Amino acid sequence: MNVSSSRLQRLERQAGREHIGHKLRKDWLKHYSLYLLVSPVLIYYIIFHYVPIYGAIIAFKDYVPTKGIWGSPWVGFKHFQEFFDSYYFWRILKNTLVISLTSLVFGFPAPIILALLIHEVKSRLFSRFVQTVTYMPHFVSLVVVCGLIIDFTMDSGVMNTVIGFFGGEKATMLNNPGNFVPIYVISEIWQEVGWGSIIYLAAMGSIDPQLYEAATIDGANRWKQTLHVTLPGIASTIIIC
């Protein structure tokens, strides 16, 4: 009785697999064009996002280049324990939190504010010019940006020239550890603020113009229209982004 029961269960599982395979083949024949359309995206994510995850196991091994990842001995959490017990752990953690929170506080609202300002510009030509100028740094290589920052913050750079013009003392800014976080956050905002504002400008373009007309009739000025029409209209985009 037990033998026949297990055999029946195997037959049911096999029939279920055959049924699923038949449904998949039928769905492929019916929607093959959609599968072909999405296949480049899937291939991209598999090759560049999932396959590299394999290399993450190197953190749990005493890696030896000549032996490769699989041939290197497994050490478990040894490297993590050494890092947590190291003298620099709390300093690294503090710097990471400070940079992340500062970037969030100042970097998150920056593209929203820029988008609101561009949205209020009446001249279409000027707004397009501002858009172009602000999002072009996004395409500049990070290596080039770092080189520009070093040149600008030198004692003979542009920043110190301006400071010296107003009577300040010239000095290489990056030599002072306290200047690193402001320089890092400001340079990141400069490079990404224009690119990030594109999403919010697109969201503002989808707001019904009749809402602005109704607010104008009710006596709302531009500031109140921004608070009660524009910001609620892009609230979902702000939450997602």
XYZ file of C-alpha atoms in Angstrom, residues 44-164:
121
model
C 22.337 42.595 -18.400
C 21.226 42.096 -14.793
C 22.365 38.471 -14.719
C 25.846 39.241 -16.088
C 26.582 42.528 -14.327
C 24.524 42.261 -11.105
C 24.112 38.589 -10.160
C 27.209 36.862 -11.530
C 29.561 39.275 -9.642
C 27.881 38.262 -6.377
C 29.859 35.035 -6.678
C 33.004 37.006 -5.827
C 31.502 38.108 -2.479
C 32.580 34.814 -0.879
C 36.152 36.129 -1.008
C 35.325 37.976 2.238
C 35.032 34.593 3.998
C 38.274 33.161 2.590
C 41.985 33.729 3.055
C 42.350 34.645 -0.590
C 45.454 33.513 -2.431
C 45.619 34.744 -6.054
C 47.455 31.642 -7.263
C 44.783 29.349 -5.814
C 41.773 31.359 -6.942
C 38.558 31.911 -5.033
C 37.514 28.274 -4.722
C 41.022 27.034 -3.942
C 41.658 29.556 -1.154
C 41.056 28.277 2.400
C 37.773 29.097 4.124
C 38.196 31.262 7.256
C 34.591 32.194 8.027
C 34.150 35.501 9.868
C 37.847 35.968 10.629
C 38.258 39.110 8.500
C 35.060 40.633 9.879
C 36.181 40.018 13.453
C 39.567 41.603 12.763
C 37.839 44.637 11.248
C 35.404 45.068 14.155
C 38.252 44.762 16.660
C 40.552 47.147 14.799
C 41.452 50.605 16.062
C 39.963 52.315 12.995
C 36.516 50.653 13.093
C 34.710 53.348 15.104
C 36.443 56.126 13.161
C 35.378 54.580 9.853
C 31.825 54.023 11.127
C 31.594 57.620 12.361
C 32.901 59.058 9.077
C 30.497 56.894 7.090
C 27.488 57.998 9.145
C 28.492 61.678 9.040
C 29.001 61.665 5.258
C 25.786 59.690 4.637
C 23.592 61.861 6.881
C 25.090 65.101 5.559
C 24.584 63.961 1.965
C 20.995 62.991 2.785
C 20.147 66.255 4.548
C 21.629 68.546 1.906
C 21.678 66.358 -1.190
C 18.117 64.998 -1.087
C 16.224 68.331 -1.260
C 18.692 69.941 -3.709
C 17.208 68.511 -6.953
C 13.682 69.204 -5.699
C 14.526 72.852 -5.013
C 16.239 73.210 -8.397
C 13.253 71.662 -10.162
C 10.884 74.043 -8.368
C 13.022 77.029 -9.366
C 13.216 75.941 -13.010
C 9.484 75.265 -13.010
C 8.818 78.871 -11.974
C 10.962 80.330 -14.798
C 8.776 81.822 -17.516
C 11.404 81.842 -20.247
C 11.529 78.389 -21.837
C 14.888 79.152 -23.459
C 16.481 80.142 -20.138
C 15.032 77.116 -18.310
C 16.433 74.763 -20.962
C 19.803 76.476 -20.682
C 19.821 76.011 -16.907
C 18.796 72.374 -17.276
C 21.605 71.700 -19.736
C 24.244 73.421 -17.617
C 23.187 71.706 -14.393
C 22.901 68.121 -15.634
C 26.044 68.121 -17.802
C 28.363 67.437 -14.790
C 26.571 64.101 -14.368
C 28.357 62.842 -17.488
C 31.803 63.963 -16.340
C 34.049 61.122 -15.181
C 34.533 60.878 -11.426
C 38.290 60.897 -11.964
C 38.001 64.223 -13.772
C 35.752 65.615 -11.030
C 38.285 64.651 -8.344
C 41.037 66.332 -10.357
C 38.950 69.497 -10.676
C 38.275 69.526 -6.946
C 41.974 69.205 -6.159
C 42.835 72.035 -8.572
C 40.036 74.320 -7.347
C 40.859 73.863 -3.648
C 44.637 74.353 -3.923
C 46.190 77.459 -2.402
C 46.475 78.842 -5.948
C 43.080 77.527 -7.094
C 39.867 79.330 -7.957
C 38.340 78.977 -4.495
C 41.340 80.482 -2.750
C 41.541 83.249 -5.336
C 37.991 84.269 -4.402
C 38.779 83.964 -0.683
C 41.912 86.051 -1.118
